[in-house]
Amino acid sequence: MAARGQPAYRVRQVWRRRAAGATFQEMLDLPATLRSELAASFRASSLTAVRRLDTDRGLTTKKLYSLDGGYTVESVIMRYPGRSTLCISSQVGCPIGCPFCATGQGPFGRNLRAHEIVDQALDACRELAAEGRRLSHVVFMGMGEPLANYAAVVEALRRIAEPTGLGLSARRITISTSGLTPRIDRLAREGMPFTLAISLHAARDELRDVLVPINRRYPLAELVAAADRFGRQTGRRVSYEWVLLAGVNDTERDAHELGALLRGRLAHVNLIPFNPVEGAPYREPDGRAIRRFLGQVRAQGLNVTLRDTRGRDENAACGQLRARVLAQGPHEVGTAPLLRRRGGRAVVPPQHPNLVKAEERSVP
Ligand code: SAH
Ligand code: SF4
């Protein structure tokens, strides 16, 4: 706007109108010459929706977008009474390669650019505005490891949180990470009070090395210390995510280890029943086992809740819509065409290809 000799408030105007779904030509509060200039110079969005899936009787909407280069990513809108949450993606695929995760099992494509992350939020704003709703919360729990795409994620966060951008309070934004500890410290220094969610899933290194392979690089003691520092610097309680895998991390031993690790810390534990992924050697515990584990963790003196399981029908959990579309073809440009299938044992080979990729590409 400055380069076009326009006043600074035009930025806010354009953002607001974009979030309501207007094209540049429809932004009638802008001068006509500016409208034409913008329409000739820019695309209104970097994303094209290629699939849409409405579940939970219309309360959950999952969208698959295509991006430059032919890649695809997903995001999910979850509607609740009085709030609407968007689950956003930060990478095409994920280099961390957790063996229970559909995204981690597919090929890694590339980092999203900041505007591609923000455009997911803008599209959700537009969709919700048409229903008389407002986007109220954003969680970085879609595809990808947000801290492995640090610069773009922080830039997107700023644009989503700043009053001249979407103006969502930082407190309503959650960043979920598999645990890149140096970047957790860096995030704390950004000076924005986001909620940090740590994908813990195991409270002993031997098991976490398998479930979240980046643990081999940044083990539990280091991770929890970084999360504590984040909590102290931002004054925010840290969330710990625990995806429940039957017989793997839902035993009394696991509850005790979790208690020993987190007791006395400013922490909240979120249990997430495993959402079955084709080819992954894990099962979801039954309702009784879930309630038993919840009670055992609570008995450790921890703050713990069970996450609701939105969008589970029809492969609608994170990474699964893309996985299905990829498996059907046509395939994305630049990625291996078929998903690797894994059966049998709950073990990741020591030289897991995604982990090697993670080390080469994006992990500090
Ligand atoms: N890469 C980041 C954020 C995206 S994953 C991270 O791992 O934190 C968001 C959450 O979904 C993580 O806690 C992850 O462990 C969980 N998740 C992945 N696959 C899942 C599945 N099949 N069922 C349930 N939760 C899953
Ligand atoms: Fe990546 Fe998160 Fe999936 Fe692990 S759980 S593979 S870190 S997206």
Short mmCIF file of N, CA, C and O in Angstrom, two decimals, residues 5 75 139 145 155 159 202 204 292 304 325-326:
data_model
loop_
_atom_site.label_atom_id
_atom_site.label_comp_id
_atom_site.label_asym_id
_atom_site.label_seq_id
_atom_site.Cartn_x
_atom_site.Cartn_y
_atom_site.Cartn_z
N GLY A 5 1.23 4.47 -2.68
CA GLY A 5 0.85 5.79 -2.17
C GLY A 5 -0.47 5.77 -1.41
O GLY A 5 -1.17 6.77 -1.32
N SER A 75 -6.80 -28.67 5.93
CA SER A 75 -7.10 -28.00 7.19
C SER A 75 -8.53 -28.37 7.59
O SER A 75 -9.31 -28.85 6.76
N VAL A 139 -5.28 -23.90 15.85
CA VAL A 139 -4.32 -24.87 16.40
C VAL A 139 -3.43 -25.38 15.27
O VAL A 139 -3.92 -25.77 14.22
N GLU A 145 5.37 -30.44 11.02
CA GLU A 145 5.94 -30.06 12.30
C GLU A 145 6.21 -28.55 12.24
O GLU A 145 7.13 -28.11 11.55
N GLU A 155 6.07 -16.02 11.06
CA GLU A 155 5.52 -14.91 10.27
C GLU A 155 4.00 -15.05 10.14
O GLU A 155 3.25 -14.08 10.29
N ARG A 159 0.91 -12.57 11.50
CA ARG A 159 -0.16 -12.01 10.66
C ARG A 159 -1.53 -12.44 11.15
O ARG A 159 -2.51 -11.73 10.98
N ALA A 202 4.88 -40.58 25.29
CA ALA A 202 5.60 -41.56 26.11
C ALA A 202 6.42 -40.78 27.11
O ALA A 202 6.91 -39.70 26.78
N ARG A 204 9.01 -42.31 28.82
CA ARG A 204 10.36 -42.91 28.95
C ARG A 204 11.00 -42.87 27.57
O ARG A 204 10.35 -43.11 26.54
N ARG A 292 -9.83 -46.05 32.35
CA ARG A 292 -8.90 -46.53 33.39
C ARG A 292 -7.62 -45.70 33.36
O ARG A 292 -7.15 -45.22 34.38
N VAL A 304 -5.73 -33.56 33.82
CA VAL A 304 -5.82 -34.36 32.58
C VAL A 304 -7.25 -34.33 32.02
O VAL A 304 -8.21 -34.35 32.78
N VAL A 325 -6.44 -39.39 -1.01
CA VAL A 325 -6.41 -38.83 -2.36
C VAL A 325 -5.10 -39.23 -3.05
O VAL A 325 -5.09 -39.60 -4.22
N LEU A 326 -3.99 -39.20 -2.30
CA LEU A 326 -2.70 -39.60 -2.89
C LEU A 326 -2.73 -41.05 -3.34
O LEU A 326 -2.23 -41.39 -4.41
#
